Amino acid sequence: MTTPEPADAGEPTGVAGAAEDAGDAGAAEEPGTTAATGATEPAETTAETVTTAAETRATQPARAAAEPGADAAETGTSEPARAAAEPGASETTRPTAEPAGAAKPVGTTTETGATTVGTGSIEAAGALAPVGDASEGVVEVVERRLHPVTPLRRAWAPVAVLFGWAVHDPDGAQRQLSRLTTTTLLIGLAVIVPAAALYGFCSWWFTHFAVTESELRIRTGLVFRRTAHIRLERIQAIDVTQPLLARVAGVAKLKLDVIGTDKKDELAFLGADEARALRAELLARAAGFAPGTAHEVGEAPARQLLRVPPGVLAVSLVLSGATWGTLAAALVVPPLLWLATESVWTLLAVALPLLGAAGASSVGRFVAEYDWTVAESPDGLRIDHGLLDRAHETVPPGRVQSVRIVEPLLWRRRGWVRVELDVSGSANSLLIPVAPRELAEAVVARVLPGVTVPQHAALSPPPRRARWCVPLWWRGYGLAVTDAVFAARSGLLCRTLALVPHAKVQSVRMTQGPWERARGVADVCVDTGADQTVRARLRDAAEARDLLAAQAERSRTGRRDARPDRWMA
């Protein structure tokens, strides 16, 4: 900032001096110099307050140069006001004189490029914050709250703590409850219930979210504040789920799979329509639509590819080996334990988990996979399923690392398969619970464009000498390498065919144990971006060495020629 000359120089400085000289003549205008930017601006037609050098140093307002890369700390923290001046911004003629040092309104935040210049005041919840360059128009960021029913969900946390303590030490909890009188219990309930309600309300009140041009911001916490900045281009998938009680209340939960995180960020709960609209807006902004038109894009249209009838799903679960295995264990193991120990607690400790596993592998899977529907849309494959809890999931385009086609023994006569997949950073692992093989391969072609699933005849088996390494089971292994994928088969009773596009291979390696070296065979392993390994077992050693070098070259060229991963491509 330029400091004016001392007052005894006899000449006013800056804009104020030019305005005083023009005051006597009434028409003279001379260009002045702005201290903040150094650019010339026309002198104002109204009289400005004349200040001496001493007065200027005592009462001058703070000026912040809002240029890209400017440091916010240079403006100071004790100055009465801050004025953001950008190059090229239009000047506004003030109709009346503004005294030097007059305070300007505070309470907004201006972001220019990567630097934030703040006024030092705290924004109220739900306030509008202008973002962007003033010359291109102001984009308002609105902070929103979750649905008002959310406090009911959060209020269960204190109750869950008490319940966990009672389960952890049931004898101690029973002794403590036996010492309490009826009056004490009523007083305790009168304290616990309002405390739980207050906790739920505060957790809801201090939770906000906002959508900007490039990220989703989630701000939570009363004592320990947490602000999550989720970049839109890092989002893997956006799922909308509705538990049973949420469906009754008309609300939904928005879950986001983000690259580099182990768990999903979520917004729970939003109105059902608001959750779908927010999902569509996030996808539109991630695809490059302007913030003003993102609301108008709406949900992308979808075309149904597959729907699993409930009858087919029920029959497939009956013919599944996992269902019969867990059910047999639940029926056989508890009676044997009772005969051996005659302990009720031991019986319950073993029988209850086995019964739960049997129910989860049969009834639980039927409830979760009921009305399974796969549809195609510009933002990926959409999956809807669930009898009690409805889930709306998305398989993003170009983000699938590998696909597995599972063919259990009892399904082969009917020609049914199960399709699973691995997505980097995503928990979604099931694409089709059960479907005819031809229909499943058509869906796989949508997930992996340009990929044709190799048939069984195209898979080359291991050499016969491999039977000394893995007796009998060596017949289940096979390998096929095409121009698009690395395909490896494993399993004899339950066959699994794993498909890895060459562009998704992160590393290739050859492993060989002592017994395999003696028989002249080796394993070729390819690692994907989803921390999964696909292994071609018991290949000839010379073939494995050639395959190692060829696969490394195919992966390099595949990544070079791969299409970019984009939402709404």
XYZ file of C-alpha atoms in Angstrom:
569
model
C 0.000 0.000 0.000
C 1.343 3.458 -0.940
C 1.656 5.877 2.012
C 0.643 9.552 1.313
C 3.165 12.390 1.593
C 3.230 14.362 4.891
C 0.566 17.021 5.414
C 3.059 19.924 5.256
C 3.642 19.239 1.581
C 0.531 21.320 0.988
C -0.998 18.980 -1.552
C -3.718 16.407 -0.986
C -2.895 12.898 -2.215
C -4.736 10.095 -4.011
C -8.350 10.279 -5.030
C -9.294 12.535 -2.152
C -6.924 15.265 -3.339
C -8.191 15.111 -6.880
C -11.761 15.421 -5.686
C -10.953 18.536 -3.587
C -9.302 20.304 -6.521
C -12.323 19.542 -8.616
C -14.721 20.800 -5.951
C -14.011 24.524 -6.555
C -14.407 24.417 -10.306
C -17.281 21.949 -10.141
C -16.350 20.199 -13.405
C -12.645 19.306 -13.377
C -11.910 15.570 -13.246
C -8.438 14.098 -13.028
C -7.500 10.451 -13.033
C -6.534 9.005 -9.667
C -4.600 5.921 -8.646
C -6.155 3.039 -6.678
C -3.841 1.942 -3.879
C -4.995 -1.690 -3.877
C -4.474 -2.609 -7.542
C -2.338 0.165 -8.977
C -4.759 0.667 -11.896
C -6.075 4.109 -12.841
C -9.742 4.940 -12.359
C -11.754 8.108 -13.060
C -12.092 10.541 -10.182
C -15.475 10.518 -8.520
C -17.807 13.452 -9.145
C -18.736 13.872 -5.476
C -16.500 15.375 -2.836
C -14.421 12.927 -0.792
C -13.268 13.529 2.753
C -9.827 15.148 2.792
C -7.435 13.288 5.041
C -3.936 14.140 6.109
C -1.136 11.608 6.187
C -1.501 11.098 9.928
C -5.273 10.610 9.700
C -4.835 8.234 6.780
C -2.446 6.051 8.757
C -4.851 5.981 11.697
C -8.164 5.329 9.969
C -7.439 3.929 6.507
C -9.535 0.892 5.559
C -7.897 -2.439 4.801
C -7.626 -3.369 1.166
C -7.079 -6.946 0.010
C -5.827 -7.587 -3.477
C -8.078 -10.390 -4.674
C -5.748 -11.636 -7.364
C -5.071 -15.361 -7.950
C -2.356 -16.458 -5.556
C -2.781 -13.545 -3.139
C -2.254 -14.439 0.512
C -5.217 -13.829 2.780
C -2.912 -13.205 5.724
C -1.593 -9.979 4.165
C -4.864 -8.200 4.823
C -4.455 -8.422 8.583
C -6.941 -9.489 11.213
C -7.607 -6.279 13.146
C -8.555 -3.988 10.276
C -12.118 -2.693 10.318
C -13.029 -3.796 6.774
C -11.720 -5.504 3.656
C -12.382 -4.609 0.040
C -11.758 -7.165 -2.707
C -10.483 -5.543 -5.916
C -10.066 -7.787 -8.972
C -8.367 -6.825 -12.240
C -10.939 -6.026 -14.831
C -13.823 -5.665 -12.403
C -16.202 -2.807 -13.180
C -16.190 0.221 -10.875
C -19.404 1.546 -9.333
C -19.805 5.331 -8.910
C -20.881 6.176 -5.367
C -23.593 8.837 -5.227
C -22.421 10.179 -1.891
C -19.104 10.660 -0.209
C -17.836 7.673 1.751
C -15.706 8.580 4.753
C -12.301 6.997 4.936
C -12.217 4.023 7.225
C -15.952 3.305 6.970
C -16.708 -0.314 7.746
C -17.996 -2.456 4.945
C -20.425 -5.358 5.364
C -18.887 -8.615 6.487
C -20.096 -12.176 6.560
C -19.253 -13.526 3.113
C -16.467 -15.670 1.741
C -14.964 -15.150 -1.692
C -12.995 -17.895 -3.425
C -10.655 -16.896 -6.258
C -8.805 -19.802 -7.863
C -7.148 -21.754 -5.074
C -6.969 -18.902 -2.529
C -9.739 -18.051 -0.082
C -10.094 -14.480 1.205
C -12.364 -14.347 4.233
C -13.798 -11.447 6.175
C -13.238 -13.090 9.521
C -16.891 -13.479 10.448
C -18.641 -16.813 10.951
C -21.343 -17.812 8.477
C -24.736 -18.603 9.822
C -26.168 -22.022 8.964
C -27.743 -21.989 5.544
C -26.123 -18.701 4.490
C -25.265 -18.063 0.874
C -21.572 -17.864 0.012
C -20.628 -16.354 -3.355
C -18.043 -18.454 -5.171
C -16.127 -17.708 -8.352
C -14.869 -14.742 -10.293
C -16.960 -11.602 -10.075
C -16.419 -10.909 -13.755
C -18.090 -14.235 -14.669
C -21.031 -13.982 -12.306
C -21.512 -15.111 -8.712
C -22.335 -18.767 -7.987
C -24.171 -19.245 -4.713
C -23.393 -22.237 -2.490
C -26.331 -23.157 -0.297
C -25.802 -25.228 2.840
C -28.655 -27.634 3.436
C -29.733 -29.799 6.361
C -30.871 -33.394 6.447
C -34.498 -34.490 6.768
C -36.146 -33.598 10.129
C -36.707 -37.304 10.852
C -32.928 -37.800 11.198
C -32.816 -36.953 14.962
C -34.894 -40.075 15.645
C -32.124 -42.174 14.101
C -29.347 -40.419 16.001
C -31.230 -40.535 19.328
C -30.655 -44.293 19.568
C -26.903 -43.843 20.173
C -27.066 -43.302 24.008
C -29.575 -46.147 24.311
C -27.280 -48.398 22.272
C -24.384 -47.609 24.645
C -26.433 -48.720 27.651
C -27.606 -51.833 25.831
C -24.031 -52.708 24.865
C -22.918 -52.371 28.484
C -25.747 -54.644 29.621
C -24.855 -57.301 27.043
C -21.139 -57.081 27.850
C -21.709 -57.597 31.594
C -25.198 -59.125 32.081
C -24.586 -60.157 35.714
C -23.395 -56.696 36.695
C -26.326 -55.070 34.874
C -28.777 -57.356 36.672
C -27.256 -56.544 40.067
C -27.402 -52.810 39.373
C -31.034 -52.988 38.249
C -32.054 -55.003 41.307
C -30.755 -52.244 43.581
C -32.813 -49.546 41.912
C -36.249 -48.609 43.173
C -39.228 -47.717 40.980
C -38.762 -44.021 41.700
C -35.102 -44.180 40.729
C -35.940 -45.963 37.475
C -38.540 -43.335 36.567
C -36.101 -40.539 37.332
C -33.464 -42.263 35.226
C -35.854 -42.606 32.300
C -36.870 -38.959 32.702
C -33.196 -38.018 32.317
C -32.106 -40.520 29.651
C -34.978 -39.970 27.221
C -34.612 -36.151 26.993
C -30.810 -36.527 26.836
C -31.132 -38.939 23.921
C -33.575 -36.601 22.196
C -31.253 -33.628 22.741
C -28.295 -35.588 21.357
C -30.253 -36.530 18.256
C -31.424 -32.954 17.707
C -27.939 -31.450 18.151
C -26.335 -33.967 15.803
C -28.941 -33.089 13.180
C -28.749 -29.333 13.725
C -24.962 -29.199 13.326
C -24.886 -31.359 10.174
C -24.897 -29.518 6.846
C -23.996 -30.337 3.284
C -23.436 -28.211 0.199
C -22.687 -28.872 -3.469
C -20.149 -26.685 -5.278
C -18.906 -26.797 -8.849
C -16.281 -29.440 -8.069
C -17.048 -31.070 -4.705
C -19.590 -32.128 -2.112
C -18.996 -30.692 1.360
C -20.331 -32.395 4.478
C -19.919 -30.584 7.801
C -20.743 -32.415 11.034
C -19.941 -32.325 14.741
C -20.854 -30.263 17.782
C -17.687 -30.523 19.894
C -15.327 -32.093 17.352
C -16.040 -30.512 13.969
C -15.431 -32.520 10.786
C -15.680 -31.212 7.245
C -15.429 -33.670 4.358
C -14.552 -32.322 0.900
C -15.516 -35.009 -1.627
C -14.255 -34.268 -5.129
C -16.859 -35.215 -7.723
C -14.341 -36.819 -10.056
C -13.256 -39.147 -7.211
C -16.727 -40.601 -6.723
C -16.994 -44.242 -7.773
C -20.722 -44.797 -7.273
C -23.735 -43.121 -5.701
C -26.331 -45.437 -4.134
C -29.770 -44.642 -2.746
C -30.971 -47.075 -0.064
C -34.254 -47.196 1.844
C -34.494 -49.387 4.948
C -37.956 -50.596 5.900
C -38.692 -47.844 8.442
C -37.231 -45.253 6.085
C -39.630 -46.392 3.351
C -42.516 -45.914 5.776
C -41.289 -42.409 6.653
C -40.637 -41.520 3.006
C -36.915 -40.875 3.433
C -33.764 -42.395 1.899
C -30.051 -42.690 2.541
C -27.466 -41.485 0.024
C -24.203 -43.497 0.015
C -21.094 -42.487 -1.906
C -18.200 -44.744 -2.905
C -15.084 -42.572 -3.126
C -11.667 -43.603 -4.421
C -9.146 -44.039 -1.615
C -11.638 -44.559 1.239
C -12.475 -47.838 2.965
C -16.004 -46.920 3.982
C -18.800 -45.057 2.283
C -19.652 -41.463 3.096
C -23.378 -41.096 3.520
C -26.153 -38.559 3.960
C -28.854 -40.058 6.158
C -31.600 -39.186 5.867
C -32.981 -37.150 2.963
C -36.442 -37.072 1.475
C -36.817 -39.833 -1.109
C -37.343 -37.382 -3.962
C -34.591 -35.072 -2.684
C -32.115 -37.975 -2.496
C -32.753 -38.949 -6.122
C -32.562 -35.315 -7.245
C -29.282 -34.802 -5.368
C -27.846 -37.953 -6.902
C -28.792 -36.731 -10.385
C -27.279 -33.308 -9.644
C -23.981 -34.795 -8.434
C -23.720 -36.983 -11.516
C -24.534 -34.053 -13.784
C -21.895 -31.819 -12.206
C -19.350 -34.638 -12.302
C -20.086 -34.993 -16.024
C -19.227 -31.320 -16.580
C -22.659 -29.664 -16.655
C -22.786 -26.080 -15.413
C -24.168 -25.625 -11.878
C -27.073 -23.594 -13.210
C -28.193 -26.373 -15.563
C -27.354 -29.365 -13.332
C -30.825 -29.205 -11.751
C -32.436 -29.285 -15.175
C -30.577 -32.417 -16.314
C -32.422 -34.643 -13.856
C -32.171 -38.419 -13.638
C -30.613 -39.990 -16.715
C -32.985 -42.303 -18.633
C -32.522 -46.053 -18.138
C -33.280 -49.124 -20.237
C -33.966 -52.411 -18.460
C -31.608 -55.248 -19.386
C -32.513 -57.997 -16.931
C -34.944 -58.839 -14.140
C -34.682 -61.919 -11.931
C -38.109 -63.487 -11.212
C -38.687 -64.370 -7.519
C -39.364 -68.014 -8.429
C -36.033 -68.406 -10.212
C -34.241 -66.784 -7.277
C -35.889 -69.143 -4.775
C -34.986 -72.244 -6.819
C -31.397 -71.079 -7.217
C -31.032 -70.716 -3.439
C -32.425 -74.218 -2.905
C -29.883 -75.606 -5.399
C -27.008 -73.697 -3.776
C -24.442 -75.752 -1.877
C -23.876 -73.005 0.710
C -27.521 -73.167 1.794
C -27.441 -76.921 2.374
C -24.029 -76.807 4.032
C -24.971 -74.221 6.677
C -28.351 -75.866 7.268
C -26.733 -79.276 7.806
C -24.214 -77.769 10.224
C -27.009 -76.049 12.187
C -28.933 -79.342 12.509
C -26.042 -81.718 13.277
C -23.495 -79.792 15.368
C -25.737 -78.580 18.281
C -27.046 -82.072 19.216
C -23.493 -83.443 19.210
C -22.352 -80.623 21.498
C -25.252 -81.271 23.860
C -24.331 -84.945 24.125
C -20.689 -84.055 24.739
C -21.053 -81.157 27.210
C -24.712 -81.027 28.407
C -24.223 -77.265 28.775
C -27.037 -74.969 27.726
C -24.732 -71.959 27.317
C -22.345 -73.892 25.065
C -25.287 -75.130 23.010
C -26.686 -71.608 22.555
C -23.252 -70.107 21.816
C -22.797 -72.516 18.893
C -26.368 -73.082 17.694
C -27.405 -69.439 17.379
C -24.542 -68.418 15.019
C -25.104 -71.548 12.900
C -28.829 -70.867 12.634
C -28.094 -67.249 11.777
C -25.672 -68.282 9.030
C -28.224 -70.749 7.614
C -30.902 -68.050 7.594
C -28.585 -65.484 6.021
C -27.583 -67.878 3.214
C -31.200 -68.699 2.359
C -33.948 -66.391 3.633
C -31.609 -63.423 4.066
C -30.330 -63.662 0.496
C -33.851 -64.030 -0.858
C -34.988 -60.876 0.974
C -31.903 -58.892 -0.094
C -31.891 -60.042 -3.761
C -35.644 -59.955 -4.298
C -36.825 -58.239 -7.507
C -33.263 -57.820 -8.775
C -33.296 -55.502 -11.795
C -30.387 -54.366 -13.968
C -30.854 -51.338 -16.225
C -28.501 -49.408 -18.504
C -28.132 -45.619 -18.318
C -25.523 -43.028 -19.377
C -24.110 -42.965 -15.827
C -23.583 -46.743 -15.651
C -25.568 -49.886 -14.902
C -28.283 -49.357 -12.291
C -29.205 -52.134 -9.892
C -32.459 -52.121 -7.883
C -33.262 -54.860 -5.390
C -34.673 -55.667 -1.961
C -37.933 -56.861 -0.446
C -37.904 -54.971 2.855
C -34.932 -52.637 2.378
C -34.817 -51.224 -1.161
C -31.417 -50.362 -2.617
C -30.617 -48.359 -5.739
C -26.977 -48.994 -6.696
C -24.840 -47.924 -9.641
C -21.976 -49.689 -11.399
C -19.941 -46.783 -12.847
C -18.729 -47.121 -16.442
C -15.079 -47.954 -16.947
C -14.391 -48.471 -13.228
C -14.838 -52.279 -13.112
C -11.503 -54.022 -12.479
C -12.547 -57.660 -12.955
C -15.638 -59.808 -13.491
C -16.269 -63.329 -12.209
C -18.800 -65.756 -13.717
C -19.674 -68.376 -11.080
C -21.294 -71.664 -12.149
C -22.293 -73.989 -9.265
C -22.608 -77.704 -9.955
C -26.395 -77.914 -9.445
C -26.991 -74.913 -11.725
C -25.256 -76.300 -14.799
C -28.183 -78.428 -15.936
C -30.373 -75.334 -16.048
C -27.637 -73.185 -17.631
C -27.627 -70.633 -14.796
C -24.664 -68.525 -13.671
C -23.930 -65.865 -11.066
C -21.978 -62.727 -12.018
C -19.770 -60.938 -9.491
C -17.434 -57.994 -10.006
C -14.694 -55.978 -8.350
C -14.810 -52.180 -8.436
C -11.901 -50.194 -7.027
C -12.968 -48.454 -3.813
C -16.532 -49.779 -3.986
C -18.352 -52.302 -1.814
C -20.676 -53.378 -4.627
C -19.656 -56.916 -5.606
C -22.753 -58.561 -7.114
C -24.025 -57.819 -10.600
C -26.472 -60.688 -11.246
C -27.584 -63.193 -8.554
C -28.808 -65.779 -11.100
C -29.504 -65.681 -14.847
C -29.126 -67.822 -17.985
C -25.563 -67.821 -19.265
C -26.386 -66.143 -22.600
C -28.199 -63.274 -20.888
C -25.436 -62.877 -18.316
C -22.779 -62.677 -21.017
C -24.771 -59.925 -22.745
C -24.756 -57.898 -19.504
C -21.010 -58.524 -19.052
C -20.467 -57.085 -22.532
C -22.127 -53.868 -21.283
C -19.844 -53.715 -18.251
C -16.695 -54.494 -20.261
C -17.219 -53.007 -23.750
C -15.559 -54.974 -26.512
C -15.062 -58.097 -24.362
C -16.335 -61.519 -25.440
C -16.546 -64.196 -22.742
C -14.395 -67.203 -23.781
C -16.228 -70.522 -24.017
C -15.082 -73.654 -22.214
C -13.561 -75.111 -25.386
C -11.336 -72.028 -25.785
C -9.722 -72.486 -22.363
C -6.475 -74.422 -22.492
C -6.002 -76.910 -19.599
C -2.757 -77.371 -17.659
C -0.282 -80.070 -18.785
C -0.967 -83.607 -17.511
C 2.078 -83.597 -15.264
C 0.306 -80.942 -13.151
C -1.865 -83.735 -11.666
C 1.030 -84.568 -9.311
C 0.776 -81.072 -7.808
C -3.006 -80.921 -7.295
C -4.565 -84.376 -7.767
C -8.013 -84.427 -9.419
C -8.635 -80.688 -9.001
C -6.083 -79.795 -11.683
C -8.770 -80.523 -14.301
C -10.743 -77.467 -13.176
C -8.015 -74.989 -14.172
C -7.857 -73.277 -17.565
C -6.544 -70.173 -19.302
C -7.454 -68.043 -22.301
C -5.872 -64.744 -23.344
C -7.659 -62.652 -25.967
C -7.008 -59.202 -27.364
C -9.214 -57.704 -24.646
C -9.017 -59.825 -21.462
C -6.973 -62.230 -19.376
C -9.383 -65.101 -18.537
C -8.564 -67.751 -15.904
C -10.850 -70.597 -14.764
C -10.667 -72.401 -11.414
C -12.776 -74.888 -9.456
C -14.184 -78.310 -10.278
C -17.556 -78.481 -8.502
C -18.184 -74.727 -8.482
C -16.436 -73.306 -11.541
C -15.365 -69.670 -11.589
C -14.205 -67.809 -14.689
C -12.376 -64.545 -13.878
C -12.058 -61.864 -16.584
C -9.517 -59.040 -16.249
C -9.243 -56.393 -19.013
C -5.636 -55.785 -20.002
C -5.988 -52.073 -19.196
C -6.895 -52.901 -15.569
C -3.847 -55.062 -14.834
C -1.585 -53.319 -12.320
C 1.176 -55.930 -12.102
C 2.075 -59.388 -13.448
C 4.170 -62.001 -11.647
C 5.111 -65.642 -11.858
C 5.236 -67.861 -8.749
C 6.685 -71.346 -8.487
C 6.918 -73.565 -5.407
C 9.451 -76.360 -4.915
C 7.026 -79.108 -5.969
C 5.959 -77.067 -9.018
C 9.610 -76.534 -10.003
C 10.147 -80.267 -9.867
C 7.217 -80.799 -12.251
C 8.083 -77.890 -14.554
C 4.911 -75.856 -13.958
C 4.273 -72.362 -12.554
C 1.461 -69.930 -11.689
C 0.921 -66.606 -13.483
C -0.762 -63.949 -11.318
C -2.235 -60.606 -12.399
C -3.102 -57.956 -9.797
C -5.927 -55.454 -10.323
C -6.670 -52.009 -8.912
C -9.285 -53.482 -6.538
C -6.586 -55.328 -4.525
C -7.623 -58.627 -6.100
C -5.434 -61.252 -7.735
C -6.448 -63.518 -10.615
C -4.266 -66.615 -10.821
C -3.680 -68.911 -13.799
C -2.670 -72.133 -12.045
C -0.233 -74.848 -13.113
C 0.897 -73.557 -16.497
C 3.956 -74.972 -18.257
C 7.071 -73.119 -17.017
C 8.172 -72.024 -20.508
C 4.609 -70.933 -21.312
C 4.443 -68.997 -18.029
C 7.651 -67.073 -18.812
C 6.396 -66.129 -22.279
C 2.997 -65.207 -20.856
C 4.635 -62.990 -18.225
C 6.433 -60.852 -20.816
C 3.497 -60.772 -23.255
C 0.974 -59.811 -20.557
C 3.145 -56.931 -19.347
C 3.235 -55.548 -22.888
C -0.520 -56.031 -23.381
C -1.236 -54.194 -20.125
C 0.949 -51.262 -21.155
C -0.694 -50.862 -24.544
C -4.136 -51.483 -23.052
C -3.784 -48.595 -20.604
C -2.549 -46.354 -23.385
C -5.516 -47.081 -25.649
C -8.188 -47.269 -22.910
C -11.014 -44.769 -22.955
C -11.127 -42.287 -20.048
C -13.432 -43.130 -17.147
C -16.180 -40.539 -17.240
C -19.627 -40.267 -15.767
C -22.381 -39.917 -18.362
C -19.966 -40.709 -21.168
